[in-house]
GROMACS .gro file of C-alpha atoms in nm:
model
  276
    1UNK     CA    1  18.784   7.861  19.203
    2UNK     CA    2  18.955   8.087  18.988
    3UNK     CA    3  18.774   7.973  18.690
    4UNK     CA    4  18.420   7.996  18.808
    5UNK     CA    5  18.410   8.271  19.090
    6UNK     CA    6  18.662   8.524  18.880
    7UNK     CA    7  18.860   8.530  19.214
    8UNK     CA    8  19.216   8.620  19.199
    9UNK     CA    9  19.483   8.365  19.255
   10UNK     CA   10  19.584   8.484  19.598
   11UNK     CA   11  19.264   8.441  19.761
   12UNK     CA   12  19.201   8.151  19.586
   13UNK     CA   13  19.512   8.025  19.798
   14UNK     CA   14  19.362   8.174  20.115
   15UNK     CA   15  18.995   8.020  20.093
   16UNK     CA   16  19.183   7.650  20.030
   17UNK     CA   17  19.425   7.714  20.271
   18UNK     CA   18  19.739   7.684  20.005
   19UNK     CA   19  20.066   7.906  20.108
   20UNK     CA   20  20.066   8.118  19.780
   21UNK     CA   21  20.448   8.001  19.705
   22UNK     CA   22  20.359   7.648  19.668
   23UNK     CA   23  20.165   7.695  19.434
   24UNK     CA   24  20.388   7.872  19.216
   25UNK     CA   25  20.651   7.677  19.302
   26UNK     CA   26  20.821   7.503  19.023
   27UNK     CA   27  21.102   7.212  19.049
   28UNK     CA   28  21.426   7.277  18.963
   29UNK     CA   29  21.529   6.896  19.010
   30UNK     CA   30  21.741   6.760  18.677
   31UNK     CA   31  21.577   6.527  18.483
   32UNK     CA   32  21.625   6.159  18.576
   33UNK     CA   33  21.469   6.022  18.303
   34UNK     CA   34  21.761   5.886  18.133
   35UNK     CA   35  21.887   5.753  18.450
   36UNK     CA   36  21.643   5.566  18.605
   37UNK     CA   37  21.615   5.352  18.243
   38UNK     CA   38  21.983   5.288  18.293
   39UNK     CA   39  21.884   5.195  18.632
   40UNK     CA   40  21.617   4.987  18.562
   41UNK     CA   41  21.822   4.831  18.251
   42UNK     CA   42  22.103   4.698  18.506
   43UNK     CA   43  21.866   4.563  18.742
   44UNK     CA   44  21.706   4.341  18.500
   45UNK     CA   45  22.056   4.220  18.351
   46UNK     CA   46  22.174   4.148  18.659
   47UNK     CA   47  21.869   4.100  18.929
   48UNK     CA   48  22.076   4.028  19.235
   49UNK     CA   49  22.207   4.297  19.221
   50UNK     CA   50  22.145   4.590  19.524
   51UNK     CA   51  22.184   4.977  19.470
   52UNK     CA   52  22.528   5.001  19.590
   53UNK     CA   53  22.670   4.765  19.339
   54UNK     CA   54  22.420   4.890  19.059
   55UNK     CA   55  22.568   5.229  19.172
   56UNK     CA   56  22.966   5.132  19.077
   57UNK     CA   57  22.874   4.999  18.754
   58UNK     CA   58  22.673   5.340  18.706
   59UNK     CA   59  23.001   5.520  18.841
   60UNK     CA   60  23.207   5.306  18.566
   61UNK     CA   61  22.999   5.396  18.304
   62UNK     CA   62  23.072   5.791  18.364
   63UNK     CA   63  22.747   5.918  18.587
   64UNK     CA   64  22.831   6.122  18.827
   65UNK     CA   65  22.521   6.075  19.108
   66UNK     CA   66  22.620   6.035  19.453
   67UNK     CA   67  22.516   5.692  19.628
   68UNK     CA   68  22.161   5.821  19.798
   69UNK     CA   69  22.038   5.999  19.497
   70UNK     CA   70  22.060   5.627  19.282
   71UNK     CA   71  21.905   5.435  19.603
   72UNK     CA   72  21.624   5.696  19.578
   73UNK     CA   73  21.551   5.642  19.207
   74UNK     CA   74  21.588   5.263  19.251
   75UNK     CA   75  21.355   5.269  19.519
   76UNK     CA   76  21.102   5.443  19.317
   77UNK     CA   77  21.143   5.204  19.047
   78UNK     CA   78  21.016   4.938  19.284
   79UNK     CA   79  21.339   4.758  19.229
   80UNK     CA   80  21.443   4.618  19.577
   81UNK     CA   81  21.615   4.303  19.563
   82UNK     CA   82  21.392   4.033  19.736
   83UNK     CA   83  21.436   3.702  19.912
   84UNK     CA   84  21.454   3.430  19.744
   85UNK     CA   85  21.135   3.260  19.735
   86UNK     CA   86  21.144   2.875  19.762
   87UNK     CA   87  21.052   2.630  19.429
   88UNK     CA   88  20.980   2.963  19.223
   89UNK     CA   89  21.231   3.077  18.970
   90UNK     CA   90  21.341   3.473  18.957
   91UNK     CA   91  21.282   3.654  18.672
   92UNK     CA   92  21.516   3.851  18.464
   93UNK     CA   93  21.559   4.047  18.114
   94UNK     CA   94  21.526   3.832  17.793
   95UNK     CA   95  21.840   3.970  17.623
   96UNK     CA   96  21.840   3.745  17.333
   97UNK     CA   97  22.083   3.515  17.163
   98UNK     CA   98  22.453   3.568  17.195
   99UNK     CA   99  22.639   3.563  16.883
  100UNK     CA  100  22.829   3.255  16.812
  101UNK     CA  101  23.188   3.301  16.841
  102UNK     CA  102  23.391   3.306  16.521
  103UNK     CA  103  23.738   3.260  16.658
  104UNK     CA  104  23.982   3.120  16.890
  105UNK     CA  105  23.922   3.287  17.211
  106UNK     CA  106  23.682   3.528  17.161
  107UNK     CA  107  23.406   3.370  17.390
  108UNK     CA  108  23.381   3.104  17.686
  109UNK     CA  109  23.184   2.925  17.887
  110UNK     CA  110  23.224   2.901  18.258
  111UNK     CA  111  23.067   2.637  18.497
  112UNK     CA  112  23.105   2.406  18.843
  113UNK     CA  113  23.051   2.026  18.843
  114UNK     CA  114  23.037   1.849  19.182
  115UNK     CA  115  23.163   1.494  19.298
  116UNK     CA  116  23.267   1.334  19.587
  117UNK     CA  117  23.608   1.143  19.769
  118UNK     CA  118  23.640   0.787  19.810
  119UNK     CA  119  23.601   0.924  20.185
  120UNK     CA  120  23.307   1.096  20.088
  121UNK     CA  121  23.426   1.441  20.132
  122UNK     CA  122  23.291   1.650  19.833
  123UNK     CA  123  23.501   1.844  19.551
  124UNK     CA  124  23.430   2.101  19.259
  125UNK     CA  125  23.586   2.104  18.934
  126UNK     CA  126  23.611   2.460  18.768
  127UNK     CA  127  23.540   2.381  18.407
  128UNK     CA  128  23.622   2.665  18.103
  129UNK     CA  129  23.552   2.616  17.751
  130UNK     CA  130  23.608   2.773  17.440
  131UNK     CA  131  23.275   2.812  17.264
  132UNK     CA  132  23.398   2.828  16.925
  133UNK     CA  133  23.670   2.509  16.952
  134UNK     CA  134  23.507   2.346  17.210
  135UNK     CA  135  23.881   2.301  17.395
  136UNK     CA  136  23.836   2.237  17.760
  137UNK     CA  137  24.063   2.592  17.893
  138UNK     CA  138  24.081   2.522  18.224
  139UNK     CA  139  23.972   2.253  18.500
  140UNK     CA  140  24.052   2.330  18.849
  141UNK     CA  141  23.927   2.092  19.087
  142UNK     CA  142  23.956   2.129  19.494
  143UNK     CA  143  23.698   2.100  19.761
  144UNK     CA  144  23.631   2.440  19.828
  145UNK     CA  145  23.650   2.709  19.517
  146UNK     CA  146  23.478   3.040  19.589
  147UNK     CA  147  23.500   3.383  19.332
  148UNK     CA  148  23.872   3.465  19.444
  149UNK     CA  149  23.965   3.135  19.403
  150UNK     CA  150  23.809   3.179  19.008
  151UNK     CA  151  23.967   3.482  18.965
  152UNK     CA  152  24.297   3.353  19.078
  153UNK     CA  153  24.250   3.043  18.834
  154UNK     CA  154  24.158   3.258  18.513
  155UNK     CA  155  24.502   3.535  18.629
  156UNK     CA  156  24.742   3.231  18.626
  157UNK     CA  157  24.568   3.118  18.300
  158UNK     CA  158  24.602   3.447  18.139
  159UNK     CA  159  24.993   3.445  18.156
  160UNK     CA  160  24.987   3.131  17.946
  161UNK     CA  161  24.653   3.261  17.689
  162UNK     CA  162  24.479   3.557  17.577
  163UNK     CA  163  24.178   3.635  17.768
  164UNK     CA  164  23.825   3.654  17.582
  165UNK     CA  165  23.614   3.913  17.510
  166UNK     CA  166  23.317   3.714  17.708
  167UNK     CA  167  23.256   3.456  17.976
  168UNK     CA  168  22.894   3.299  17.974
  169UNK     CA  169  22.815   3.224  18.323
  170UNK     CA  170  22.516   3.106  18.525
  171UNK     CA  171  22.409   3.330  18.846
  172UNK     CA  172  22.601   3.106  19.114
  173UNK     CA  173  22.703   3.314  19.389
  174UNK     CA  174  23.119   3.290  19.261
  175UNK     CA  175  23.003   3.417  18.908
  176UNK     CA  176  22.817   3.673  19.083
  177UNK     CA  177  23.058   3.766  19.373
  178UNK     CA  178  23.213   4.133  19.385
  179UNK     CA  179  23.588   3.979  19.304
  180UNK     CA  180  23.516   3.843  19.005
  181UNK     CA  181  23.321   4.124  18.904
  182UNK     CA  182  23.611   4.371  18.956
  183UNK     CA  183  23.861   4.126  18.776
  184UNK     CA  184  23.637   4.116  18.434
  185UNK     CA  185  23.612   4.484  18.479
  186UNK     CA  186  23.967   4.578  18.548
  187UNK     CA  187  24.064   4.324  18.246
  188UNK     CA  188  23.793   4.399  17.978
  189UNK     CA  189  23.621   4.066  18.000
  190UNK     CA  190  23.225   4.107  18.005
  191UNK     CA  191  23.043   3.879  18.198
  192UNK     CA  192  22.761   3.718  18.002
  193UNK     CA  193  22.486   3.594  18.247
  194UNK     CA  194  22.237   3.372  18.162
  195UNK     CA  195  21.870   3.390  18.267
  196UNK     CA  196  21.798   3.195  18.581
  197UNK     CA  197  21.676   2.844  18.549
  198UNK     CA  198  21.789   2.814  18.190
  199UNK     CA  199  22.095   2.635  18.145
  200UNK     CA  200  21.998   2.593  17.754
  201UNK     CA  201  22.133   2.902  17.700
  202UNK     CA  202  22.504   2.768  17.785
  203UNK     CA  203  22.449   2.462  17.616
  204UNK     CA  204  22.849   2.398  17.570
  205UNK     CA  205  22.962   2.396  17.907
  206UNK     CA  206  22.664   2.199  18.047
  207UNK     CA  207  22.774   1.907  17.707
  208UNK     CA  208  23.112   1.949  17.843
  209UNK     CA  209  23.031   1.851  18.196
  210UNK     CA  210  22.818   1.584  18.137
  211UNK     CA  211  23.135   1.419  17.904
  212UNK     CA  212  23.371   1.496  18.206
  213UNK     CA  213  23.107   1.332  18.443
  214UNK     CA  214  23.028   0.987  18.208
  215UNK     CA  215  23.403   0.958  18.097
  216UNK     CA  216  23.579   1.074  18.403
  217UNK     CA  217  23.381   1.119  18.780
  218UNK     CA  218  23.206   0.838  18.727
  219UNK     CA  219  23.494   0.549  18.621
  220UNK     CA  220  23.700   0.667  18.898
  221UNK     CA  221  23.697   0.675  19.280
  222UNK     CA  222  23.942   0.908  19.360
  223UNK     CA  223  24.147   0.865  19.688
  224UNK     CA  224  24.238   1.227  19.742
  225UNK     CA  225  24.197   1.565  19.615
  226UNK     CA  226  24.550   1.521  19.482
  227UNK     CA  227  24.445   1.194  19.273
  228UNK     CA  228  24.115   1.383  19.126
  229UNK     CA  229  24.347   1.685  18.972
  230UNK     CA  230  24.566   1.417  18.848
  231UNK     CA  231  24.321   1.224  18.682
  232UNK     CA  232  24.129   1.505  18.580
  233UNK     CA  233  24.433   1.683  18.410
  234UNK     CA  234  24.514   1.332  18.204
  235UNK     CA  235  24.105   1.299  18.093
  236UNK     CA  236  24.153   1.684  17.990
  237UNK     CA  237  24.459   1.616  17.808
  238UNK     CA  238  24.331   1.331  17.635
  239UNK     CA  239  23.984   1.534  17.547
  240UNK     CA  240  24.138   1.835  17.359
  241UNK     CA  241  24.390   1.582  17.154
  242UNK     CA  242  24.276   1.286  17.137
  243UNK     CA  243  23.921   1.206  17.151
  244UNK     CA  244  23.734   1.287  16.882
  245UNK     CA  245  23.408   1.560  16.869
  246UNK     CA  246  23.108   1.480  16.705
  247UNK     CA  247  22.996   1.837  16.693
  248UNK     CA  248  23.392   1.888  16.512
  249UNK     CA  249  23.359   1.629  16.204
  250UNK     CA  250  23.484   1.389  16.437
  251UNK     CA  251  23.838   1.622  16.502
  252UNK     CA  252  23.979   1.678  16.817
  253UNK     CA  253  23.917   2.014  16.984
  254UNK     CA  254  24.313   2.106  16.868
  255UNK     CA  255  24.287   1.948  16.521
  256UNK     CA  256  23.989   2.155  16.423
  257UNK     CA  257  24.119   2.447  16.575
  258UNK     CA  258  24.463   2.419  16.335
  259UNK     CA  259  24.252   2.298  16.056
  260UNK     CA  260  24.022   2.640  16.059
  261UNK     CA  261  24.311   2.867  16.116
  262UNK     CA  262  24.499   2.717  15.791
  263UNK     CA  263  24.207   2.745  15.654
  264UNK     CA  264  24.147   3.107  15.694
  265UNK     CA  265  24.521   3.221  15.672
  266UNK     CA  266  24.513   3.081  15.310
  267UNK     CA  267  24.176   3.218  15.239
  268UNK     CA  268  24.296   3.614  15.368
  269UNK     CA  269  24.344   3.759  15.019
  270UNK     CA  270  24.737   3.813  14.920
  271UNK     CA  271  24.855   4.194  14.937
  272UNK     CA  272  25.123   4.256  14.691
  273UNK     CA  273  25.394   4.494  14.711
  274UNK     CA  274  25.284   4.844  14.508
  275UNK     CA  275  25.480   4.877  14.179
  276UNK     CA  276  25.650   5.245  14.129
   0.00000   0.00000   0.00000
């Protein structure tokens, strides 16, 4: 109106019924811009997650936002976390390739394998594994294991090993739960979460089982909880030292692990003392 009737701005307002102060009104909100990617870039690592938990990580990582302002930006990112829909997979970010591990205890691989009692009763196993050895970590079997129950299992281990720098872990709820996301936090271990539906992508753990399953749960009918740990603890025993590992040349998880370190210790160059 402005433009074409050379009316002034004021009663250009008044004829289209516009308080004056809108329109000059201009927002002072800070930009989000930067925030909403981070936002966004959480959600589709980890797409189970709501705002409240995407939120603490955000808090971790140094923002400063207050809880409503990040479940207003994560509602206008369309990123509400949905039921799950039956027979259709979720989707989540393709974050590529891990790197392969180069050392003892730098990565592992976390999973859950299921059997049953003589009595039919049902029991999980808790199986850890080092990616680059292929030594089998930890195996905790009882019939009910939840994320504290993980968490306690991977404390007691850490008195008697150093911790990695990564788990690889599927979505299960216990991989997923808020106490073992607050122990990898509080102890520096990232959680490395494969996409849903593609167990590929922790291809040692899910070799591992199926040994433990064709060597071990199925030869044996275990009377009691007490007789699967036992068993189980001998078969893991005898895996790491004595049964050879076609993906090792045919060495034992602990012979190839020695092997590679004498290797490398003899390969470090040799620092000689300076001469004054």
């Amino acid at each position: 109106m402005q433009d074409r009737y050379q009316v002034s701005c004021r009663r250009a307002c008044a004829l289209a019924r516009i308080c004056p102060n809108t329109w000059y009104y201009k927002s002072q909100a800070r930009d989000a811009s930067a925030l909403r990617m981070r936002i966004r870039e959480i959600a589709q690592a980890r797409p189970r997650f709501g705002y409240v938990r995407i939120w603490i990580m955000l808090r971790r990582e140094g923002w400063s936002d207050n809880k409503k302002r990040i479940h207003r930006l994560y509602r206008l990112e369309g990123l509400q976390v949905r039921m799950r829909a039956r027979r259709k997979k979720r989707l989540s970010l393709q974050r590529g390739v891990s790197p392969p591990a180069s050392g003892r205890d730098q990565a592992w691989s976390m999973d859950f394998v299921h059997d049953q009692l003589a009595t039919g009763r049902t029991f999980r196993v808790l199986t850890v594994i080092d990616q680059w050895s292929r030594e089998s970590v930890l195996m905790e079997a009882n019939v009910a294991l939840s994320g504290q129950s993980v968490v306690d299992a991977l404390e007691a281990l850490s008195v008697r090993r150093p911790l990695p720098t990564a788990i690889t872990v599927d979505h299960g709820t216990e991989f997923t739960s808020k106490a073992l996301d607050e122990w990898a936090y509080r102890r520096g271990v990232a959680l490395a979460f494969i996409r849903p539906g593609k167990p590929v992508e922790n291809a040692f753990i899910e070799s591992f089982n199926g040994r433990l399953r064709d060597e071990c749960l199925n030869v044996y009918s275990f009377e009691s909880i007490a007789h699967a740990q036992a068993v189980i603890t001998a078969w893991r025993d005898d895996y790491n030292h004595r049964r050879p590992h076609g993906a090792l040349g045919h060495l034992t998880p602990s012979e190839y692990a020695e092997r590679r370190q004498q290797t490398t210790s003899e390969a470090a160059p040799l620092q000689l003392a300076p001469v004054w």
